[in-house]
Short mmCIF file of C-alpha atoms and ligand atoms in Angstrom, two decimals:
data_model
loop_
_atom_site.label_atom_id
_atom_site.label_comp_id
_atom_site.label_asym_id
_atom_site.label_seq_id
_atom_site.Cartn_x
_atom_site.Cartn_y
_atom_site.Cartn_z
CA MET X 1 0.03 0.13 0.16
CA PRO X 2 1.54 3.49 -0.90
CA ASP X 3 1.83 5.67 2.22
CA SER X 4 -0.75 8.41 1.62
CA THR X 5 1.02 10.63 4.61
CA ALA X 6 4.69 10.30 2.76
CA VAL X 7 5.92 13.60 1.30
CA ASP X 8 6.49 13.61 -2.23
CA ARG X 9 9.80 15.56 -2.33
CA SER X 10 9.89 15.44 -6.21
CA ARG X 11 7.04 17.82 -5.76
CA SER X 12 7.59 21.30 -6.88
CA ALA X 13 6.55 23.52 -3.49
CA LEU X 14 4.91 26.03 -6.06
CA LEU X 15 1.26 25.21 -6.57
CA ARG X 16 1.29 25.31 -10.54
CA ARG X 17 -1.71 25.06 -13.05
CA SER X 18 -1.02 21.33 -13.21
CA PHE X 19 0.33 18.76 -11.15
CA ARG X 20 0.79 16.75 -14.26
CA LYS X 21 2.34 18.98 -17.10
CA THR X 22 5.80 19.93 -17.00
CA PHE X 23 6.92 23.31 -17.43
CA PRO X 24 10.05 24.24 -18.31
CA PRO X 25 12.02 27.25 -16.03
CA ALA X 26 11.75 30.62 -18.30
CA VAL X 27 14.88 32.77 -17.30
CA ARG X 28 14.69 35.20 -20.03
CA GLY X 29 13.14 37.49 -22.62
CA GLU X 30 13.72 39.89 -25.61
CA GLY X 31 11.57 41.37 -28.29
CA VAL X 32 9.24 38.13 -29.36
CA TYR X 33 11.48 35.48 -27.91
CA LEU X 34 11.85 33.86 -24.51
CA TRP X 35 14.63 31.73 -23.22
CA ASP X 36 14.11 28.73 -20.79
CA ALA X 37 16.80 27.45 -18.33
CA ARG X 38 18.30 25.09 -20.90
CA GLY X 39 18.77 27.65 -23.40
CA LYS X 40 15.74 26.55 -25.74
CA GLN X 41 14.50 29.33 -27.64
CA TYR X 42 10.35 30.41 -28.15
CA LEU X 43 9.01 32.37 -30.26
CA ASP X 44 5.98 33.92 -28.37
CA PHE X 45 3.58 33.81 -30.91
CA SER X 46 0.59 34.57 -28.27
CA GLY X 47 2.21 37.05 -26.33
CA SER X 48 1.91 34.77 -23.18
CA ALA X 49 -2.07 34.87 -23.22
CA ALA X 50 -2.72 37.87 -24.79
CA VAL X 51 -0.46 40.18 -22.60
CA ASN X 52 3.10 41.20 -24.05
CA PHE X 53 2.51 44.02 -26.89
CA ILE X 54 5.98 46.09 -26.84
CA GLY X 55 8.09 42.96 -26.57
CA HIS X 56 9.93 41.35 -23.52
CA GLY X 57 12.90 42.51 -22.27
CA VAL X 58 12.36 46.71 -23.35
CA PRO X 59 15.03 48.43 -20.74
CA GLU X 60 13.15 51.49 -20.52
CA ILE X 61 10.50 49.70 -18.55
CA ALA X 62 12.87 47.77 -16.02
CA GLU X 63 14.43 51.65 -15.10
CA ALA X 64 10.88 53.14 -14.90
CA MET X 65 9.99 50.66 -12.23
CA SER X 66 13.21 50.87 -10.64
CA ALA X 67 13.48 54.50 -10.71
CA GLN X 68 9.90 54.75 -8.74
CA ALA X 69 10.64 51.94 -6.31
CA LYS X 70 13.52 53.78 -5.22
CA ARG X 71 11.98 57.06 -4.63
CA LEU X 72 8.59 55.65 -3.28
CA GLU X 73 7.65 51.94 -3.49
CA PHE X 74 4.16 52.13 -1.69
CA VAL X 75 1.51 54.17 0.07
CA HIS X 76 -1.90 53.15 0.82
CA SER X 77 -4.49 54.64 -1.07
CA SER X 78 -6.66 55.71 1.94
CA GLN X 79 -3.80 58.17 2.76
CA PHE X 80 -2.03 59.52 -0.26
CA THR X 81 -2.62 59.98 -4.20
CA THR X 82 0.95 59.63 -5.75
CA PRO X 83 1.77 61.86 -8.61
CA VAL X 84 2.58 58.48 -10.76
CA ALA X 85 -0.99 57.91 -10.19
CA GLU X 86 -2.73 61.33 -10.95
CA GLU X 87 -0.42 61.73 -14.00
CA TYR X 88 -1.15 58.38 -15.35
CA ALA X 89 -4.58 58.30 -14.73
CA ALA X 90 -4.85 61.40 -16.79
CA GLU X 91 -2.79 60.34 -20.00
CA LEU X 92 -5.27 57.18 -20.08
CA LEU X 93 -8.28 58.91 -20.20
CA GLU X 94 -6.74 61.02 -22.76
CA PHE X 95 -5.83 57.97 -24.54
CA ALA X 96 -9.44 56.54 -24.29
CA GLY X 97 -11.20 59.56 -26.21
CA ASP X 98 -13.97 61.80 -25.85
CA ASN X 99 -16.04 59.00 -24.28
CA PHE X 100 -14.21 59.29 -20.92
CA GLU X 101 -13.36 62.90 -20.61
CA GLY X 102 -14.37 64.07 -17.11
CA GLY X 103 -14.21 60.70 -16.02
CA CYS X 104 -11.60 58.54 -14.09
CA VAL X 105 -9.96 56.05 -13.43
CA TYR X 106 -9.38 53.27 -10.88
CA PHE X 107 -6.00 50.89 -10.88
CA THR X 108 -6.09 47.25 -9.84
CA CYS X 109 -3.70 44.41 -10.12
CA GLY X 110 -5.42 43.00 -12.91
CA GLY X 111 -8.39 42.25 -15.38
CA SER X 112 -10.44 39.78 -12.40
CA GLU X 113 -9.61 42.64 -9.84
CA SER X 114 -10.95 45.33 -12.53
CA VAL X 115 -14.18 43.27 -13.62
CA GLU X 116 -14.92 42.78 -10.03
CA THR X 117 -14.51 46.78 -9.53
CA ALA X 118 -16.77 47.48 -12.38
CA LEU X 119 -19.21 44.93 -11.34
CA LYS X 120 -19.43 47.04 -7.77
CA LEU X 121 -19.35 50.15 -9.55
CA ALA X 122 -22.41 49.38 -11.76
CA ARG X 123 -24.45 48.77 -8.49
CA GLN X 124 -23.18 51.52 -6.54
CA PHE X 125 -24.01 53.68 -9.81
CA GLN X 126 -27.71 52.61 -9.71
CA MET X 127 -28.26 53.33 -5.93
CA GLU X 128 -26.76 56.70 -6.22
CA ILE X 129 -29.38 57.55 -8.76
CA GLY X 130 -32.09 55.79 -6.63
CA GLN X 131 -32.32 52.39 -8.97
CA THR X 132 -31.82 50.68 -5.62
CA GLN X 133 -33.60 47.78 -7.12
CA ARG X 134 -31.04 47.16 -10.09
CA TYR X 135 -28.03 44.79 -9.08
CA GLN X 136 -28.03 42.12 -11.77
CA VAL X 137 -25.45 41.72 -14.41
CA ILE X 138 -26.01 40.08 -17.64
CA SER X 139 -23.45 38.92 -19.86
CA ARG X 140 -22.77 36.56 -22.67
CA GLY X 141 -22.81 32.63 -23.00
CA GLN X 142 -19.00 31.72 -23.92
CA SER X 143 -17.29 34.73 -22.57
CA TYR X 144 -14.48 35.16 -19.96
CA HIS X 145 -14.47 37.74 -17.45
CA GLY X 146 -12.04 36.55 -14.68
CA SER X 147 -11.28 34.18 -11.97
CA THR X 148 -12.54 35.88 -8.94
CA LEU X 149 -16.20 34.72 -8.01
CA GLY X 150 -17.92 37.92 -8.86
CA ALA X 151 -16.21 37.77 -12.64
CA LEU X 152 -16.72 34.08 -12.67
CA SER X 153 -20.55 34.94 -12.06
CA VAL X 154 -20.55 36.94 -15.32
CA SER X 155 -18.35 34.57 -17.21
CA GLY X 156 -19.88 31.97 -19.61
CA ASN X 157 -16.92 29.86 -19.81
CA LYS X 158 -18.53 26.54 -19.00
CA ARG X 159 -15.01 24.45 -18.17
CA ARG X 160 -13.63 27.27 -15.85
CA ARG X 161 -17.12 27.63 -13.86
CA GLU X 162 -18.40 24.34 -13.42
CA ILE X 163 -17.20 22.94 -9.97
CA TYR X 164 -17.73 26.57 -8.47
CA LEU X 165 -21.55 27.13 -9.51
CA PRO X 166 -22.66 26.84 -6.21
CA MET X 167 -20.75 29.64 -5.06
CA VAL X 168 -21.75 32.01 -7.61
CA ARG X 169 -24.93 34.41 -8.32
CA GLU X 170 -26.39 33.65 -11.64
CA PHE X 171 -27.57 36.08 -13.70
CA ALA X 172 -28.67 36.10 -17.36
CA HIS X 173 -26.32 35.20 -20.06
CA VAL X 174 -27.50 35.83 -23.60
CA ALA X 175 -26.47 34.49 -26.81
CA PHE X 176 -23.61 35.92 -28.88
CA PRO X 177 -22.88 36.20 -32.74
CA TYR X 178 -20.35 33.56 -33.80
CA CYS X 179 -20.65 33.71 -37.53
CA TYR X 180 -18.84 30.14 -38.14
CA ARG X 181 -21.42 28.56 -36.21
CA CYS X 182 -24.06 30.92 -36.53
CA ALA X 183 -27.35 29.65 -34.85
CA PHE X 184 -29.26 31.08 -37.18
CA ASP X 185 -27.47 29.38 -40.46
CA CYS X 186 -27.04 32.66 -42.17
CA THR X 187 -25.36 33.63 -45.24
CA ASP X 188 -24.37 37.34 -45.15
CA SER X 189 -21.90 37.38 -42.49
CA CYS X 190 -24.85 37.43 -39.74
CA ARG X 191 -25.24 41.15 -40.97
CA ARG X 192 -29.22 40.30 -40.69
CA CYS X 193 -28.99 38.29 -37.19
CA GLY X 194 -26.42 40.47 -35.16
CA GLN X 195 -29.79 42.11 -34.43
CA GLU X 196 -31.43 39.10 -33.10
CA TYR X 197 -28.78 38.44 -30.63
CA ALA X 198 -28.87 41.97 -29.45
CA ALA X 199 -32.79 41.76 -29.34
CA GLU X 200 -32.17 38.80 -27.08
CA LEU X 201 -30.31 41.04 -24.60
CA GLU X 202 -33.43 43.37 -24.85
CA LYS X 203 -35.43 40.48 -24.04
CA ALA X 204 -33.38 39.43 -20.76
CA ILE X 205 -33.26 42.93 -19.55
CA GLU X 206 -37.42 43.20 -20.03
CA ASP X 207 -37.61 39.33 -18.08
CA ALA X 208 -35.40 40.77 -15.13
CA ASN X 209 -38.27 43.45 -14.32
CA ASP X 210 -35.74 46.57 -13.91
CA ALA X 211 -33.58 44.65 -11.74
CA VAL X 212 -30.54 44.72 -14.44
CA ALA X 213 -27.57 47.24 -13.41
CA ALA X 214 -25.47 46.12 -16.23
CA PHE X 215 -24.57 44.41 -19.03
CA ILE X 216 -20.96 43.37 -19.97
CA VAL X 217 -19.62 42.30 -22.89
CA GLU X 218 -15.94 41.58 -24.58
CA PRO X 219 -16.20 43.48 -27.77
CA VAL X 220 -14.15 40.83 -29.54
CA SER X 221 -14.42 37.75 -27.95
CA GLY X 222 -11.17 36.81 -26.17
CA ALA X 223 -9.69 32.99 -25.35
CA THR X 224 -13.26 31.38 -24.77
CA LEU X 225 -14.59 31.78 -28.03
CA GLY X 226 -11.17 32.95 -30.03
CA ALA X 227 -11.20 36.43 -31.36
CA VAL X 228 -14.70 36.27 -32.89
CA VAL X 229 -15.52 39.97 -34.35
CA PRO X 230 -18.71 40.95 -33.67
CA PRO X 231 -20.97 41.59 -37.05
CA PRO X 232 -21.54 45.16 -38.07
CA ASP X 233 -24.35 47.13 -35.85
CA TYR X 234 -24.17 44.42 -33.39
CA LEU X 235 -22.55 46.33 -30.67
CA GLN X 236 -24.12 49.97 -31.62
CA SER X 237 -27.52 48.25 -30.94
CA VAL X 238 -26.40 46.57 -27.46
CA ALA X 239 -25.21 49.75 -26.63
CA GLU X 240 -28.58 51.59 -27.47
CA ILE X 241 -30.46 49.08 -25.51
CA CYS X 242 -28.50 49.56 -22.57
CA ARG X 243 -28.76 53.36 -22.85
CA ARG X 244 -32.42 53.22 -23.76
CA ARG X 245 -33.17 50.65 -20.97
CA GLY X 246 -30.98 52.47 -17.96
CA VAL X 247 -28.20 49.69 -18.21
CA LEU X 248 -24.74 50.42 -17.65
CA LEU X 249 -22.58 49.09 -20.55
CA ILE X 250 -19.22 47.80 -19.71
CA ALA X 251 -16.53 46.77 -22.18
CA ASP X 252 -13.96 44.29 -20.91
CA GLU X 253 -11.02 44.93 -23.22
CA VAL X 254 -8.74 43.14 -20.70
CA MET X 255 -7.33 41.40 -23.90
CA THR X 256 -8.76 43.64 -26.44
CA GLY X 257 -7.50 47.03 -24.85
CA MET X 258 -4.27 49.17 -25.60
CA GLY X 259 -3.95 48.43 -29.15
CA ARG X 260 -4.54 44.72 -29.25
CA THR X 261 -7.04 45.03 -31.97
CA GLY X 262 -5.25 48.04 -33.95
CA ARG X 263 -7.13 50.96 -32.23
CA ASN X 264 -6.67 52.13 -28.34
CA PHE X 265 -9.98 50.36 -27.39
CA ALA X 266 -11.59 47.56 -29.56
CA VAL X 267 -14.91 49.52 -29.18
CA ALA X 268 -13.54 52.31 -31.24
CA HIS X 269 -13.72 50.01 -34.16
CA TRP X 270 -17.62 50.30 -33.86
CA GLY X 271 -18.06 53.79 -32.29
CA VAL X 272 -19.42 52.43 -28.96
CA ALA X 273 -18.99 54.47 -25.96
CA PRO X 274 -19.03 52.30 -23.07
CA ASP X 275 -19.98 53.45 -19.56
CA ILE X 276 -17.09 51.54 -17.90
CA LEU X 277 -14.22 50.13 -19.30
CA VAL X 278 -12.16 47.60 -18.07
CA THR X 279 -8.34 46.91 -19.40
CA ALA X 280 -5.43 44.80 -18.24
CA LYS X 281 -3.07 42.48 -19.90
CA GLY X 282 -1.33 44.96 -22.50
CA LEU X 283 -1.87 47.86 -20.07
CA SER X 284 1.45 46.90 -18.54
CA SER X 285 2.31 44.43 -21.46
CA GLY X 286 3.30 41.82 -18.45
CA TYR X 287 5.94 44.19 -16.92
CA ALA X 288 3.73 44.52 -13.67
CA PRO X 289 0.57 43.59 -12.32
CA LEU X 290 -1.80 45.83 -13.36
CA GLY X 291 -5.45 46.84 -14.46
CA ALA X 292 -7.54 49.77 -14.50
CA VAL X 293 -11.37 50.58 -14.84
CA LEU X 294 -11.90 53.73 -16.77
CA VAL X 295 -15.24 55.18 -15.54
CA SER X 296 -17.03 57.90 -17.53
CA LYS X 297 -18.08 61.10 -16.35
CA LYS X 298 -21.83 60.06 -16.09
CA VAL X 299 -20.80 57.50 -13.37
CA ALA X 300 -18.12 59.32 -11.85
CA ASP X 301 -20.41 62.30 -11.12
CA ALA X 302 -23.34 60.12 -9.69
CA ILE X 303 -20.97 58.88 -7.25
CA ALA X 304 -19.32 62.06 -6.47
CA GLU X 305 -22.35 64.07 -6.01
CA GLY X 306 -24.11 61.31 -4.34
CA SER X 307 -22.59 59.45 -1.67
CA GLY X 308 -18.92 60.83 -2.13
CA ALA X 309 -16.94 57.61 -1.82
CA PHE X 310 -16.69 54.64 -3.81
CA LEU X 311 -17.36 51.48 -1.42
CA HIS X 312 -14.41 49.62 -2.43
CA GLY X 313 -10.71 48.91 -2.16
CA PHE X 314 -7.65 46.85 -2.47
CA THR X 315 -4.52 47.18 -0.63
CA TYR X 316 -2.77 47.36 -3.82
CA ASN X 317 -4.53 49.76 -6.04
CA SER X 318 -2.72 52.18 -7.53
CA HIS X 319 0.66 50.91 -6.97
CA PRO X 320 3.41 52.85 -7.73
CA VAL X 321 5.58 50.49 -9.19
CA SER X 322 3.19 48.81 -11.25
CA LEU X 323 1.73 52.58 -12.69
CA ALA X 324 5.34 53.17 -13.85
CA ALA X 325 5.68 50.17 -15.66
CA GLY X 326 1.94 50.89 -17.34
CA ARG X 327 3.06 54.54 -17.87
CA ALA X 328 6.30 53.58 -19.48
CA VAL X 329 4.78 51.04 -21.49
CA LEU X 330 2.04 53.44 -23.05
CA ARG X 331 5.30 55.97 -23.93
CA ILE X 332 6.82 53.17 -25.73
CA MET X 333 3.92 52.20 -27.69
CA GLN X 334 3.39 55.79 -28.62
CA ALA X 335 6.89 56.82 -29.40
CA ARG X 336 6.68 53.27 -31.55
CA GLU X 337 4.03 53.88 -33.11
CA LEU X 338 2.88 50.29 -32.32
CA LEU X 339 -0.95 50.80 -32.69
CA ARG X 340 -0.07 51.55 -36.58
CA THR X 341 2.04 48.45 -36.73
CA ALA X 342 -1.14 46.39 -35.01
CA ASP X 343 -3.93 47.91 -37.44
CA SER X 344 -5.09 45.13 -39.85
CA GLU X 345 -6.49 47.34 -41.98
CA ARG X 346 -3.76 49.21 -43.04
CA GLN X 347 -2.04 48.08 -46.05
CA GLY X 348 1.38 46.44 -45.30
CA SER X 349 1.45 46.75 -41.34
CA THR X 350 2.43 44.00 -39.46
CA ALA X 351 -0.99 43.17 -38.22
CA ALA X 352 -2.02 43.01 -42.08
CA ILE X 353 1.00 40.55 -42.53
CA LEU X 354 -0.30 38.29 -40.01
CA ARG X 355 -3.84 38.04 -41.29
CA SER X 356 -2.87 36.99 -44.69
CA LYS X 357 -0.52 34.59 -43.29
CA LEU X 358 -2.76 32.73 -41.15
CA GLU X 359 -5.57 33.09 -44.02
CA THR X 360 -3.05 30.41 -45.57
CA LEU X 361 -3.61 27.61 -42.86
CA ARG X 362 -7.36 27.47 -44.22
CA GLU X 363 -5.39 25.11 -46.66
CA VAL X 364 -4.72 22.59 -43.82
CA LYS X 365 -7.14 19.80 -43.42
CA ALA X 366 -7.62 20.51 -39.72
CA VAL X 367 -8.52 24.16 -40.05
CA GLY X 368 -11.92 25.21 -39.86
CA ASP X 369 -11.81 28.89 -39.63
CA VAL X 370 -9.53 31.92 -39.22
CA ARG X 371 -10.49 34.86 -37.47
CA GLY X 372 -9.59 38.25 -35.65
CA ILE X 373 -8.53 41.52 -35.81
CA GLY X 374 -5.50 43.65 -35.03
CA LEU X 375 -3.32 41.40 -33.56
CA LEU X 376 -5.77 39.08 -31.99
CA TRP X 377 -6.19 35.72 -34.30
CA SER X 378 -7.67 32.55 -33.58
CA VAL X 379 -7.19 29.17 -35.86
CA GLU X 380 -10.26 26.69 -34.97
CA PHE X 381 -9.79 23.24 -35.89
CA VAL X 382 -12.56 20.52 -37.20
CA ALA X 383 -12.54 17.10 -37.58
CA ASP X 384 -14.64 17.65 -41.04
CA LYS X 385 -14.28 20.98 -42.96
CA ALA X 386 -17.79 20.25 -44.73
CA THR X 387 -20.07 19.50 -41.60
CA LYS X 388 -17.89 21.59 -39.44
CA GLN X 389 -17.90 18.55 -36.99
CA PRO X 390 -15.14 19.39 -34.03
CA PHE X 391 -12.92 16.79 -32.71
CA ALA X 392 -13.85 14.56 -29.78
CA PRO X 393 -12.68 16.59 -27.00
CA GLU X 394 -10.94 13.49 -25.12
CA LEU X 395 -8.57 13.97 -28.23
CA ASN X 396 -7.31 17.59 -26.77
CA PHE X 397 -6.58 18.63 -30.38
CA ALA X 398 -5.63 22.25 -29.76
CA GLY X 399 -3.29 21.13 -26.82
CA ARG X 400 -1.68 18.58 -29.15
CA VAL X 401 -1.16 21.18 -31.66
CA ALA X 402 0.63 23.34 -29.07
CA GLU X 403 2.64 20.42 -27.78
CA ALA X 404 3.92 20.16 -31.36
CA ALA X 405 4.20 23.80 -31.68
CA VAL X 406 6.62 23.96 -28.49
CA GLU X 407 8.75 21.08 -29.70
CA ARG X 408 9.55 23.69 -32.58
CA GLY X 409 9.99 26.42 -30.54
CA LEU X 410 6.77 27.96 -30.70
CA LEU X 411 4.11 29.06 -28.37
CA VAL X 412 0.63 29.46 -28.71
CA TYR X 413 -2.86 29.48 -26.44
CA PRO X 414 -4.82 25.99 -27.08
CA MET X 415 -8.46 26.19 -25.72
CA GLN X 416 -11.42 24.24 -26.16
CA GLY X 417 -14.86 24.42 -25.90
CA CYS X 418 -15.65 27.16 -28.44
CA VAL X 419 -18.64 25.15 -29.71
CA ASN X 420 -20.67 24.53 -26.66
CA GLY X 421 -18.29 24.60 -23.90
CA VAL X 422 -17.02 21.22 -24.11
CA GLU X 423 -16.80 20.59 -27.40
CA GLY X 424 -14.17 22.49 -30.02
CA ASP X 425 -10.57 23.28 -30.57
CA HIS X 426 -8.93 26.67 -31.23
CA LEU X 427 -5.62 28.47 -30.74
CA LEU X 428 -5.25 32.35 -29.78
CA ILE X 429 -2.33 34.00 -31.65
CA ALA X 430 -1.79 37.43 -30.45
CA PRO X 431 1.94 38.09 -30.56
CA PRO X 432 3.93 41.22 -29.49
CA ALA X 433 3.74 44.27 -32.00
CA VAL X 434 7.28 44.26 -32.36
CA ILE X 435 6.72 40.53 -34.55
CA THR X 436 8.44 40.90 -38.18
CA ALA X 437 7.40 39.37 -41.28
CA GLU X 438 9.76 37.14 -41.40
CA GLN X 439 8.98 35.90 -37.75
CA ILE X 440 5.45 35.75 -38.44
CA ALA X 441 6.48 33.73 -41.62
CA TRP X 442 8.58 31.35 -39.83
CA ALA X 443 5.84 30.75 -36.86
CA VAL X 444 2.78 30.28 -39.40
CA GLU X 445 4.95 27.56 -41.17
CA LYS X 446 5.64 26.06 -37.82
CA LEU X 447 2.29 26.23 -36.70
CA GLY X 448 1.08 24.27 -40.04
CA GLU X 449 3.58 21.72 -39.49
CA ALA X 450 2.52 21.12 -35.75
CA ILE X 451 -1.29 20.94 -37.08
CA GLU X 452 -0.58 18.22 -39.50
CA GLU X 453 1.39 16.29 -36.69
CA ALA X 454 -1.19 16.35 -34.37
CA THR X 455 -3.90 15.45 -36.95
CA PRO X 456 -5.15 12.04 -36.55
C1 PLP B 501 -11.64 39.25 -21.29
C2 PLP B 501 -11.22 38.65 -19.99
N1 PLP B 501 -11.50 39.46 -18.87
C3 PLP B 501 -10.94 39.39 -17.79
C4 PLP B 501 -9.69 38.38 -17.71
C5 PLP B 501 -9.49 37.96 -16.12
O1 PLP B 501 -7.96 38.60 -16.28
P1 PLP B 501 -7.03 38.52 -15.19
O2 PLP B 501 -6.43 36.80 -15.70
O3 PLP B 501 -5.88 39.19 -15.07
O4 PLP B 501 -7.64 38.50 -13.52
C6 PLP B 501 -9.45 37.63 -18.79
C7 PLP B 501 -8.17 37.08 -18.87
O5 PLP B 501 -7.85 36.27 -19.76
C8 PLP B 501 -10.03 38.08 -20.12
O6 PLP B 501 -9.43 37.52 -21.07
#
């Protein structure tokens, strides 16, 4: 009998994501490359998890963080504000454009904390304006808004929620346009059915009898569905319904914000003005834990002129060293014009090159769809192109492709469940904006080989 009390000395002291998988120790990063302790080089084709935008190992960021830490490492936000927080908040509001003029920014340590903050802000806003019955937050199925329980309650990612369901408060989840597998079997790229999906939101708001405080949406789907771009007029209709129904619109741009889709924020592609916008990941490009909640003037004024205090806080909100990192990242993005690089609609841009190279993968037997915008793309796999039949989930096809890619020194982000939460395999591709045309060509060639190798 094995002794269950014996200490397994080979086990890491770190609680890693998996006890089964082996994780190479990463020791260095530069540009689009990462190296492990054995000296193996990897091309970071997914920007880790759509995090890195400016490239790894940019010395200016380390210098800005070090200078801030030497001057002032931390103060508590109940006692002080800091110059770096005030100046960076103003810069971000300007970056966000007219819609956030007169608004304000709340800084956190990442996406989930920012989503929690946004949910509570929405509730407090409704309280301040006398809509005390409004507390529900509607979200979309097949979405992901974070791993904390509040963020998980508004997420639609089946696998990430499943075992925690008894612990989360459930509100309505509405369907979402996913043109490759459109529920309406459309033939016009969802031009018409975008409206049907928007109407479903209106019905859910109506069914909740004035209890809805907010609707949260990823303007372009992140990892769960894989870079699904909404059809024309869908987001505009959603925004109009929210406005008309007294429901706040929260744009979750944790993945899509800060230039990733070729605009400052993805909502700009459709001219949509959210009441609250949440961002993280690219905000600090991974150099420090950082998230931000951008609050429109309407919401900020309601609290400022109402109770006067936001009933929420984390010890580490507005951490000066993280803010110094984020601010330096913004400077680098602007100085190196990385937004132009990430604009797939601009001829000859890095993002346009990425799009056309990825499109060539459509010729590969197991590739069903290639979709995305800017520097956020997804490749969806199918067992049968004609019927769009997905691979059996047990096959872990996306995981097998990712493993075959890693063997070749290429990092991608595999996901399962895009079809119905369980079936469906896809990869997320979101490289740093400093990737070159040669590196893209190499990465797509290796990815094609990895898909062929994984195909049964
Ligand atoms: C759209 C979206 N929202 C929220 C989150 C949660 O962010 P974090 O992992 O930084 O807590 C993620 C993470 O992938 C995300 O993609």
